[in-house]
Coordinates of C-alpha atoms and ligand atoms in Angstrom, one line a residue:
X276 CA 14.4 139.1 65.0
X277 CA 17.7 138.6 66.4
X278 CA 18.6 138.7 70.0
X279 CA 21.5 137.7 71.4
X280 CA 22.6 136.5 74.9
X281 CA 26.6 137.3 75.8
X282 CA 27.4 135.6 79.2
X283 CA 30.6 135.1 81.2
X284 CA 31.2 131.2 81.0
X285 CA 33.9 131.2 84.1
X286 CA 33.8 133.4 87.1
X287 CA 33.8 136.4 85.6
X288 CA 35.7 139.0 84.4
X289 CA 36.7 136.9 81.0
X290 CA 36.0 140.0 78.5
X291 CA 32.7 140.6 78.4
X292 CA 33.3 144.2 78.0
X293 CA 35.7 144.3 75.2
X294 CA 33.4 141.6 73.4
X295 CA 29.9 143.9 73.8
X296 CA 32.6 146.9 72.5
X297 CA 33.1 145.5 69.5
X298 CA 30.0 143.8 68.7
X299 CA 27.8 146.8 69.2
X300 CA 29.3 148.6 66.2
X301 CA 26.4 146.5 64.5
X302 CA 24.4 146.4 67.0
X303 CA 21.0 148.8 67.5
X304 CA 20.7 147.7 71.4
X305 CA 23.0 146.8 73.8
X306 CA 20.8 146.1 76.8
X307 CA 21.8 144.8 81.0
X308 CA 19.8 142.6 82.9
X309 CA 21.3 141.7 85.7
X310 CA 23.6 142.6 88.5
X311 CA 25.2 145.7 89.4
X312 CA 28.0 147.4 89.9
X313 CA 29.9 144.7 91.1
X314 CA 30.4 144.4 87.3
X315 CA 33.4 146.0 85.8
X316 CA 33.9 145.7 81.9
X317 CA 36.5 147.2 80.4
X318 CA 36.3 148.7 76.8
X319 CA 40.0 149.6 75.7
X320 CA 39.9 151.6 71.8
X321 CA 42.9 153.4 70.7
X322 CA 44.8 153.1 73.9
X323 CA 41.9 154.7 75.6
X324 CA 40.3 152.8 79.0
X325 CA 36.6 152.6 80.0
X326 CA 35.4 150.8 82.4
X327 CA 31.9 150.4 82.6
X328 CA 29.7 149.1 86.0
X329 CA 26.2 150.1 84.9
X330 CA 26.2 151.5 81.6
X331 CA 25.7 148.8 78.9
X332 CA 29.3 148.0 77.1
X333 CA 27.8 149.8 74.0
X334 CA 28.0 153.4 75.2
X335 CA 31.1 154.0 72.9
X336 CA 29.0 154.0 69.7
X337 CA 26.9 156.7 69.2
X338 CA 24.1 155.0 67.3
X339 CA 23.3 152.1 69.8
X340 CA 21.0 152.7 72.4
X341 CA 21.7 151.2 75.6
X342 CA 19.2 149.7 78.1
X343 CA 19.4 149.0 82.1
X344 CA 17.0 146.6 82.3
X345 CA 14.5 146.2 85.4
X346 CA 16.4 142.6 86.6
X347 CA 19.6 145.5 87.8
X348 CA 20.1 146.6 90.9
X349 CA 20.9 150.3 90.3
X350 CA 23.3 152.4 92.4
X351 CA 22.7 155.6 91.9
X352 CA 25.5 157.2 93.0
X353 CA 27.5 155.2 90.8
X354 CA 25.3 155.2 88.0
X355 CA 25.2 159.5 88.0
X356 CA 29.5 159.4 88.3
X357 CA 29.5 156.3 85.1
X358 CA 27.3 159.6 83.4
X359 CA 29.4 162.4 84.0
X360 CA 32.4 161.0 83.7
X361 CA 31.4 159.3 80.0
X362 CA 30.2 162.9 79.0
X363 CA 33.4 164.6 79.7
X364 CA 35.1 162.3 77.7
X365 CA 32.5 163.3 74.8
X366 CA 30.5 160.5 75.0
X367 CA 26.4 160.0 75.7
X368 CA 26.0 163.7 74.5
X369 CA 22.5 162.2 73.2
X370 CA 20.6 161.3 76.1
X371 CA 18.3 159.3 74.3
X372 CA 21.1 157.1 73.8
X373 CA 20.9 155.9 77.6
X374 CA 17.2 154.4 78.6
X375 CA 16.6 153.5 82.3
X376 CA 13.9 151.5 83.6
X377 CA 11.8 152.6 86.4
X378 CA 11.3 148.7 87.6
X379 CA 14.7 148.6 88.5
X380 CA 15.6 148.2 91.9
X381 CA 17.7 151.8 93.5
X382 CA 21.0 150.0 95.7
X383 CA 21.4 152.5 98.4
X384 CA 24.2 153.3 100.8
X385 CA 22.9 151.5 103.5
X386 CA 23.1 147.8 101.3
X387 CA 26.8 148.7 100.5
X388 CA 27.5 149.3 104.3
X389 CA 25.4 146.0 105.1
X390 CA 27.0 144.4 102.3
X391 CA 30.3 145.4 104.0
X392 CA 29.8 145.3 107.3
X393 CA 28.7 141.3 107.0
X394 CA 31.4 140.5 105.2
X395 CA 33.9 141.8 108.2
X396 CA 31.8 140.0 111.0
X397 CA 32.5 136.7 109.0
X398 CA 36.2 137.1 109.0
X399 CA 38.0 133.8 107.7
X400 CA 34.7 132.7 105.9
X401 CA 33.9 136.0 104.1
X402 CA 32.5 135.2 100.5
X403 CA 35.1 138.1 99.1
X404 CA 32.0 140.1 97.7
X405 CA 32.8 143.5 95.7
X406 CA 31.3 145.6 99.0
X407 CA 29.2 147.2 96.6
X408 CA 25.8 146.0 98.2
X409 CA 24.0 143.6 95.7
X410 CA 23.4 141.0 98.2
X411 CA 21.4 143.4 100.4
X412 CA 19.4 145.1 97.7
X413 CA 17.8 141.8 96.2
X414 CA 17.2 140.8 99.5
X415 CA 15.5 144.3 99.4
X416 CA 13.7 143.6 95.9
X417 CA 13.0 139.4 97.1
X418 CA 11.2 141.0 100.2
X419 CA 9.1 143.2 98.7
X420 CA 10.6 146.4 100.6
X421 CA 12.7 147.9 98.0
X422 CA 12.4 151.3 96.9
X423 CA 12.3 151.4 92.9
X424 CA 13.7 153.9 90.2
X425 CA 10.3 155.3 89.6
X426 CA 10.0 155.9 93.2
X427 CA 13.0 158.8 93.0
X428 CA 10.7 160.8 91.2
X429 CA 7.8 160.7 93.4
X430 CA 8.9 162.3 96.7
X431 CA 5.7 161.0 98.7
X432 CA 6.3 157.6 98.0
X433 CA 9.9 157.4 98.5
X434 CA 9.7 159.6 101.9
X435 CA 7.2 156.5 102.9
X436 CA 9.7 153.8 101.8
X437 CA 12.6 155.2 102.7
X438 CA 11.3 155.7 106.4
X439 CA 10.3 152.0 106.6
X440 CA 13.4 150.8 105.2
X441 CA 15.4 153.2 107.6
X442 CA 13.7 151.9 110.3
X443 CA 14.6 148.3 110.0
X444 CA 18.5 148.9 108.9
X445 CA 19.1 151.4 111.3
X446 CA 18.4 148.9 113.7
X447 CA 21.0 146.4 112.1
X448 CA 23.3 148.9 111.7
X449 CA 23.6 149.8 115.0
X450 CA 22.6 147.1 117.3
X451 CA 24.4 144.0 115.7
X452 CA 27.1 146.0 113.7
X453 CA 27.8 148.6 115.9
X454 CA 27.6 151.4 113.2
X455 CA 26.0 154.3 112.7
X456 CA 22.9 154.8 111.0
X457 CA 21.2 156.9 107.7
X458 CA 19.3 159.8 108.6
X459 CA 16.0 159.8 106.2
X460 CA 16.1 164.0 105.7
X461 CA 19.7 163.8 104.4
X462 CA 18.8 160.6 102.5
X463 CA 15.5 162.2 100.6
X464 CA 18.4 165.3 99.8
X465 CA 20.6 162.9 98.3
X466 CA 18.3 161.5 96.2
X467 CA 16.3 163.9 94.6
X468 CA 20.0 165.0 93.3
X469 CA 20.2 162.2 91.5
X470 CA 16.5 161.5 90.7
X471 CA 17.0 165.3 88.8
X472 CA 20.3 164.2 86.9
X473 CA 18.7 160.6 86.0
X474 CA 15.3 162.1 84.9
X475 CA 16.0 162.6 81.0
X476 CA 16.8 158.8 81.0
X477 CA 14.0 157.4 82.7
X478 CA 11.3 155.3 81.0
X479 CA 8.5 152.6 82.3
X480 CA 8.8 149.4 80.4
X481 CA 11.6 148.5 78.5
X482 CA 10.4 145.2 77.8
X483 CA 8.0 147.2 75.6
X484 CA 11.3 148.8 73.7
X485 CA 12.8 145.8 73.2
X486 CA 9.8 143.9 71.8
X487 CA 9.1 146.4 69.1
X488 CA 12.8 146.5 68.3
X489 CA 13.1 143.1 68.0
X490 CA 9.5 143.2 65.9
X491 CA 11.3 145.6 63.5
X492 CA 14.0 143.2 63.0
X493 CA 16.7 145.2 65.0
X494 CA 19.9 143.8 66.1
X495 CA 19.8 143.2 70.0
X496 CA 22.3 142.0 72.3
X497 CA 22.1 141.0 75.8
X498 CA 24.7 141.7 78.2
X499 CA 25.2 139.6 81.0
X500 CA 27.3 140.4 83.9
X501 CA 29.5 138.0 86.4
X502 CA 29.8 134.8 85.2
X503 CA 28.1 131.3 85.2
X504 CA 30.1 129.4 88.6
X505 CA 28.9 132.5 90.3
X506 CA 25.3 132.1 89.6
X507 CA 22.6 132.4 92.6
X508 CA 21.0 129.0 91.9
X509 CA 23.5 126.9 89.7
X510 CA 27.1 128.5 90.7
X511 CA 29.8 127.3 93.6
X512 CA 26.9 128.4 96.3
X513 CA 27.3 130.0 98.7
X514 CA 30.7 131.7 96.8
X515 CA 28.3 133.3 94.2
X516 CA 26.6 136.6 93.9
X517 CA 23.2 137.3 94.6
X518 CA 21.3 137.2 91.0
X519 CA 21.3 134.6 87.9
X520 CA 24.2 135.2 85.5
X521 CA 23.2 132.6 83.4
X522 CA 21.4 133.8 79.9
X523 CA 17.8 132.2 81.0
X524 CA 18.4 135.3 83.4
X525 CA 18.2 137.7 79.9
X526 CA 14.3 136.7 80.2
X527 CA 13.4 137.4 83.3
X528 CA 15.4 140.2 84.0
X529 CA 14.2 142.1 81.0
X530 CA 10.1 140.4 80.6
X531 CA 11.0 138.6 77.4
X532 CA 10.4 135.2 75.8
X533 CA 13.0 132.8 75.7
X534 CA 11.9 131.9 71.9
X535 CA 13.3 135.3 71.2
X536 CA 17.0 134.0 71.7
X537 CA 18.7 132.9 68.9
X538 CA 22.4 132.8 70.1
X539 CA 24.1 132.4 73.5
X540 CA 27.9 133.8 73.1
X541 CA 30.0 132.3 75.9
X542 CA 32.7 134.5 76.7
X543 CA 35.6 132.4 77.6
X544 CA 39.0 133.7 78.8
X545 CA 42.1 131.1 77.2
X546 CA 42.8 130.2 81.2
X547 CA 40.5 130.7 84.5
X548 CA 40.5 133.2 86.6
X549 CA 38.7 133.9 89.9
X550 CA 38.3 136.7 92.3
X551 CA 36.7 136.3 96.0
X552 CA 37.0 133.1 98.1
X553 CA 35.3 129.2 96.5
X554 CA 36.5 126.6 94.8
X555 CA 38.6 126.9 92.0
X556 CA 39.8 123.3 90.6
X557 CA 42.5 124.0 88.5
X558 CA 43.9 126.8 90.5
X559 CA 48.2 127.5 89.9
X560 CA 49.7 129.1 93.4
X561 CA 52.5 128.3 91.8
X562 CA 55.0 130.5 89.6
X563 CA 52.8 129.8 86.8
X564 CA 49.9 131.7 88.4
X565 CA 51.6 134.4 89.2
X566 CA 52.6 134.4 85.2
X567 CA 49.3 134.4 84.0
X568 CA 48.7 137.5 86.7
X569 CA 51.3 139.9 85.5
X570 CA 51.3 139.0 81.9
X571 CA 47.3 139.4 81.9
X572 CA 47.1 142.3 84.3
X573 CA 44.9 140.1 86.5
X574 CA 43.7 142.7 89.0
X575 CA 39.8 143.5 89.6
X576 CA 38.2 146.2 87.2
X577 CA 36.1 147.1 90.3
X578 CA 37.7 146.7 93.3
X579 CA 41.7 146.6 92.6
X580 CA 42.0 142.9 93.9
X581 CA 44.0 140.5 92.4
X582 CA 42.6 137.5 91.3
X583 CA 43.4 133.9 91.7
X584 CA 44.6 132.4 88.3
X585 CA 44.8 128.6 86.8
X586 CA 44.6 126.7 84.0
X587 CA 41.5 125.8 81.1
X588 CA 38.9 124.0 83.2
X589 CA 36.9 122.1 80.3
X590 CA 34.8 120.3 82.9
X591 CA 33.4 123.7 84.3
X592 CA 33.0 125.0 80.6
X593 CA 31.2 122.0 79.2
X594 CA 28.9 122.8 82.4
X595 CA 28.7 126.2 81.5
X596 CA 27.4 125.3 77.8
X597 CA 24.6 123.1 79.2
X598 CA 22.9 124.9 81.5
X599 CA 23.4 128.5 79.3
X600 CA 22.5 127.0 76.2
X601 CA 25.9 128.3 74.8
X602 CA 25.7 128.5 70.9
X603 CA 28.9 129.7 70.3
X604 CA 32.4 130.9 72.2
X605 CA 34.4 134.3 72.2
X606 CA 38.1 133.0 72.7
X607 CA 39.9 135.4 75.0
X608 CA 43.3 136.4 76.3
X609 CA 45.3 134.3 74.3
X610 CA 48.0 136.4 74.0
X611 CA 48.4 135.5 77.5
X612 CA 49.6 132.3 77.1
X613 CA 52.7 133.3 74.8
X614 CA 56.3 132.0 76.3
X615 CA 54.7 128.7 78.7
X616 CA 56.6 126.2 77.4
X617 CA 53.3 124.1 78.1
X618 CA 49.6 124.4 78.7
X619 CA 47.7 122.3 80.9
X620 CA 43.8 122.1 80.2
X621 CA 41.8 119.7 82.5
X622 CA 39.9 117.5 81.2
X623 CA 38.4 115.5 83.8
X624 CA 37.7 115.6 87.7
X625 CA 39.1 112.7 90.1
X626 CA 36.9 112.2 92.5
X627 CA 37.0 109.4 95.1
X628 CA 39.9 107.3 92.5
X629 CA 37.0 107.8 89.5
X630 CA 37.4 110.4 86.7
X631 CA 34.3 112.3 85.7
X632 CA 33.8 115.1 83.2
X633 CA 30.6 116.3 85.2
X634 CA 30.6 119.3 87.2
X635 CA 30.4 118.4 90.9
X636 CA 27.7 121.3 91.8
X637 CA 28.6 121.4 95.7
X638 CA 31.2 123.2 97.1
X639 CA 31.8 119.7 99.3
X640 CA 32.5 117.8 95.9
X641 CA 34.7 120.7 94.1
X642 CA 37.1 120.6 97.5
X643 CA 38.0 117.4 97.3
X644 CA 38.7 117.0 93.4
X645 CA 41.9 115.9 91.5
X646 CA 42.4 118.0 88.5
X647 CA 43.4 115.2 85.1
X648 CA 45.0 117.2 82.6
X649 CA 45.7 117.0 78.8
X650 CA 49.2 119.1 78.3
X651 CA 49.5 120.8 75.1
X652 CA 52.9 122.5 73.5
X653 CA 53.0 126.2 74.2
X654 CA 54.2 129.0 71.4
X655 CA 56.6 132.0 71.7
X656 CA 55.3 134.1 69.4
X657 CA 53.7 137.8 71.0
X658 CA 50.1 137.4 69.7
X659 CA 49.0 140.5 69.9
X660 CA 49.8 142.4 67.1
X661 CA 48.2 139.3 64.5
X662 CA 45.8 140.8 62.5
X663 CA 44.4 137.5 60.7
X664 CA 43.8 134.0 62.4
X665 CA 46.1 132.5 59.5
X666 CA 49.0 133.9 61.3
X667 CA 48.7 132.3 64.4
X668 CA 51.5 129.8 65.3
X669 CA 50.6 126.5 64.8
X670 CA 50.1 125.3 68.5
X671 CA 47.6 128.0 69.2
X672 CA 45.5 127.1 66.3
X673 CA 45.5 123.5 67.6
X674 CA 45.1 125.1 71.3
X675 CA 42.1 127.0 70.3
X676 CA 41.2 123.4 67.7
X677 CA 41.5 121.4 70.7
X678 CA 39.2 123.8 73.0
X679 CA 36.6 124.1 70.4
X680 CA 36.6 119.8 69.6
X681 CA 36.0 118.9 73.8
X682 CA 33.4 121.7 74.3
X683 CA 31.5 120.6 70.9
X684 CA 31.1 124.5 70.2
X685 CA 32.3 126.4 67.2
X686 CA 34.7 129.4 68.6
X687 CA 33.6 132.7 66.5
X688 CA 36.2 135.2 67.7
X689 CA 39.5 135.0 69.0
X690 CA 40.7 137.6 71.3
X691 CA 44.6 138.3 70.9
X692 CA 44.9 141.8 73.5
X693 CA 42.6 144.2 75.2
X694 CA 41.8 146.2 72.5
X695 CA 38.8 147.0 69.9
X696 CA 41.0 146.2 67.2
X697 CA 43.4 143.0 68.8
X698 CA 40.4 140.9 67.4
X699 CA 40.3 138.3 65.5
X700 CA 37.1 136.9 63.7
X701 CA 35.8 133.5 62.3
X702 CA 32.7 134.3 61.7
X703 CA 30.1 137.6 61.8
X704 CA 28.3 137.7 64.8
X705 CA 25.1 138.0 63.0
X706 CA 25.5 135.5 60.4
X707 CA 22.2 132.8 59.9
Ligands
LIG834 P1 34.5 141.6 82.0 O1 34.1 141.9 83.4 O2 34.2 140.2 81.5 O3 34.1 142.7 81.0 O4 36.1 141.6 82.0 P2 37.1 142.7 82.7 O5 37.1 143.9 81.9 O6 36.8 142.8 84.2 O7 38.5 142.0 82.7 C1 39.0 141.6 81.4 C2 40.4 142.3 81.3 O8 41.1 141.7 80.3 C3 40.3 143.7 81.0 O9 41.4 144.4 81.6 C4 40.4 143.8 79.5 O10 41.0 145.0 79.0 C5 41.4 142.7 79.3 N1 41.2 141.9 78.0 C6 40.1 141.6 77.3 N2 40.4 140.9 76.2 C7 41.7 140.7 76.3 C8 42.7 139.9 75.4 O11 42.3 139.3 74.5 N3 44.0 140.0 75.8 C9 44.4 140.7 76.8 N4 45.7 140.7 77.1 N5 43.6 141.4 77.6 C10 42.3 141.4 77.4
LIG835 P1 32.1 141.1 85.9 O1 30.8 141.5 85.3 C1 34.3 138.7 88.8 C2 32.3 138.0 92.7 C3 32.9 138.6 93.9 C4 32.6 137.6 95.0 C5 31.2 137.2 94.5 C6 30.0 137.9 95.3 O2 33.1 142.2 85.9 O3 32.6 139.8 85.4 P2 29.0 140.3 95.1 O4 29.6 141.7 95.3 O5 28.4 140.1 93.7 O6 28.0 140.0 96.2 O7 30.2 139.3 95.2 O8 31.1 137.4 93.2 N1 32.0 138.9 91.6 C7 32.7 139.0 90.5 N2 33.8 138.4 90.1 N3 33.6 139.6 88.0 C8 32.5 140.2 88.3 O9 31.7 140.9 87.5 C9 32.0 139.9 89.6 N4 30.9 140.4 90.3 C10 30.9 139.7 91.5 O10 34.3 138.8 93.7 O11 33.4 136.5 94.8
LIG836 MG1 35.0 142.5 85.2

């Protein structure tokens, strides 16, 4: 039995992809539980990009079956494109390889133009969402009303659903956004396409799947989407997203026991980045910023925007290992850092003249917090061609020694470009 939870430990976006990548080469199940595609994870091997906002990150290899679990809100449209477009470049040619739950939540059109249209009636306060509708559709799914995977395939049902749900977002559409409406005929049309290109994937419980293979003693990883500080309940509310990124979410969004966890990999880019509007602490809008931007191509994997960069924030990280559970660290991006003559990592908040190393939860308390920083020499050296952790220069050992002492967590991979292969390991991910 060995299931393991990978989470995003910042704001997302810190490599989750590229970690699940190269895990699932010994993995048997690669398996989502949360979100939707507002997630973009980005697998790079040989040069070649993927970027993935459904599919579990394990795709690429062949012999790992990967599960979308019922805890996602599923978007068909995207979900049947993420298909084709992974076929033509020969991969999923084994549908079995792809297994859909039929609890999961469908995100239609309608919560992507709700999703949208909110966000431009709230002008200088918009939250920055991805426009891709998850807010909507939980609300959907929290109320009772939403229409479900294994509704596509049962035309009576859905016609019935659909009609109520119509019925009540027509109305918003058109009375306090001033937008146009679906019409349920063309709807029930667009649908049953996709319901007839998903069909070979569907199945009822996946819970069931996962129990057994975790029974048999299969390897099984988790694959969490976002990242902790944008958390429904325990992130920079309300700059969050609309389900639990935390790994406690693993459980519920997939109907398993949280004695079945034995590892919590915190994913943890080498700086902080952040995309949408919220508090960001150790934020650079400085040269420095722009730096980490270019050099680490910091632009969104699903919407193209660029994201706000700063330094190591150990007080949001140490946050981020309580209330995960964090085991153990992925080190990413440090190639990044290469030619800063120094590195910055904060180490404590000050708040009101005190220093604190606890997370201030409220957005109130994060605005009005002095960063205190511990400055570190940088290296020169171009990281991303090392092929052993020997060979990295000596202040990015003592970087990465450094990171590891403050959090109290062991760092098992460090993460020197966006490749498969630009990794370097301390320890095998299933090790005892
Ligand atoms: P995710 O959402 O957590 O999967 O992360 P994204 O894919 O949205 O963003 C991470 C970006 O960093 C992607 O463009 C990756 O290809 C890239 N990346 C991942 N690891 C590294 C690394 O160690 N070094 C560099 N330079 N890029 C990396
Ligand atoms: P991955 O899985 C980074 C952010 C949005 C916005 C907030 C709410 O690639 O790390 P939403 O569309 O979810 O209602 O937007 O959450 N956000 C992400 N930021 N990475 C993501 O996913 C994100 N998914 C949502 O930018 O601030
Ligand atoms: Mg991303």
């Amino acid at each position: 039995m060995s299931a393991i939870v990978v989470i995003g430990s910042q704001w997302g976006d810190e490599g989750k992809g590229k970690v699940v990548d190269v895990f699932s080469a010994k993995s048997d199940y690669v398996v989502r539980y949360q979100g939707g595609a507002n997630a973009g994870h980005t697998l790079i091997v040989n040069g070649h990009k993927t970027i993935l906002h459904l599919i579990p990150s394990g795709i690429l290899h062949p012999n790992t079956k990967c599960i979308i679990g019922p805890g996602v809100v599923l978007d068909a449209e995207t979900l049947v494109r993420e298909i084709e477009a992974l076929q033509k470049a020969g991969h999923l040619n084994d549908p079995s390889q792809l297994i859909i739950s039929e609890s999961c939540t469908v995100l239609m059109p309608y919560h992507r133009k709700l999703d949208q249209m909110r966000e431009e009636k709230l002008k200088n306060e918009k939250i920055g969402t991805t426009g891709k509708g998850i807010g909507p559709a939980y609300e959907d799914r929290a109320s009772r009303r939403a229409i479900l995977v294994g509704d596509l395939f049962n035309d009576k049902t859905l016609q019935w659903k659909l009609e109520k749900s119509l019925e009540e977002k027509n109305y918003l559409l058109k009375n306090l956004y001033n937008s146009e409406g679906f019409k349920v005929e063309d709807m029930m049309a667009q649908l049953r396409e996709y319901a007839e290109k998903l069909a070979p994937y569907r199945t009822k419980d996946t819970s069931l799947i996962i129990h057994k293979a975790l029974k048999q003693g299969k390897k099984v990883l988790f694959e969490g989407a976002q990242g902790t500080l944008l958390d429904l309940l325990h992130g920079t509310y309300p700059y969050v997203t609309s389900s639990s990124t935390i790994a406690g979410s693993a459980c519920i969004g997939l109907g398993i026991g949280p004695g079945k966890i034995k590892k919590v990999i915190g994913i943890t880019k080498a700086y902080t980045t952040r995309v949408g509007s919220g508090p960001f602490p150790t934020e650079l809008k400085d040269e420095i910023g722009t730096l980490l931007r270019d050099q680490g191509h910091e632009y969104g994997s699903t919407t193209g925007r660029e994201r706000r960069c700063g330094w190591l924030d150990l007080v949001a990280l140490k946050y981020a290992i309580r209330i995960n559970g964090i085991t153990n660290i992925a080190f990413m991006k440090i190639d990044v850092l290469s030619g800063l003559k120094e590195i910055k990592v904060c180490t404590g908040y000050e708040i009101d003249g005190k220093v604190t190393d606890e997370f201030p939860i409220s957005v109130d308390g994060l605005e009005s917090i002095k960063p205190v920083y511990k400055t570190l020499p940088g290296w020169e050296e171009d990281l991303s061609k090392l092929t052993s952790l020997e060979a990295l220069p000596r202040n990015a050992k003592d970087y990465i020694q450094f990171v590891s002492n403050e959090l109290a967590t062991p760092i098992d991979v460090v993460s020197v470009g966006p490749d498969r292969e630009q990794t370097l390991w301390i320890k095998p991910l299933f090790h005892d």
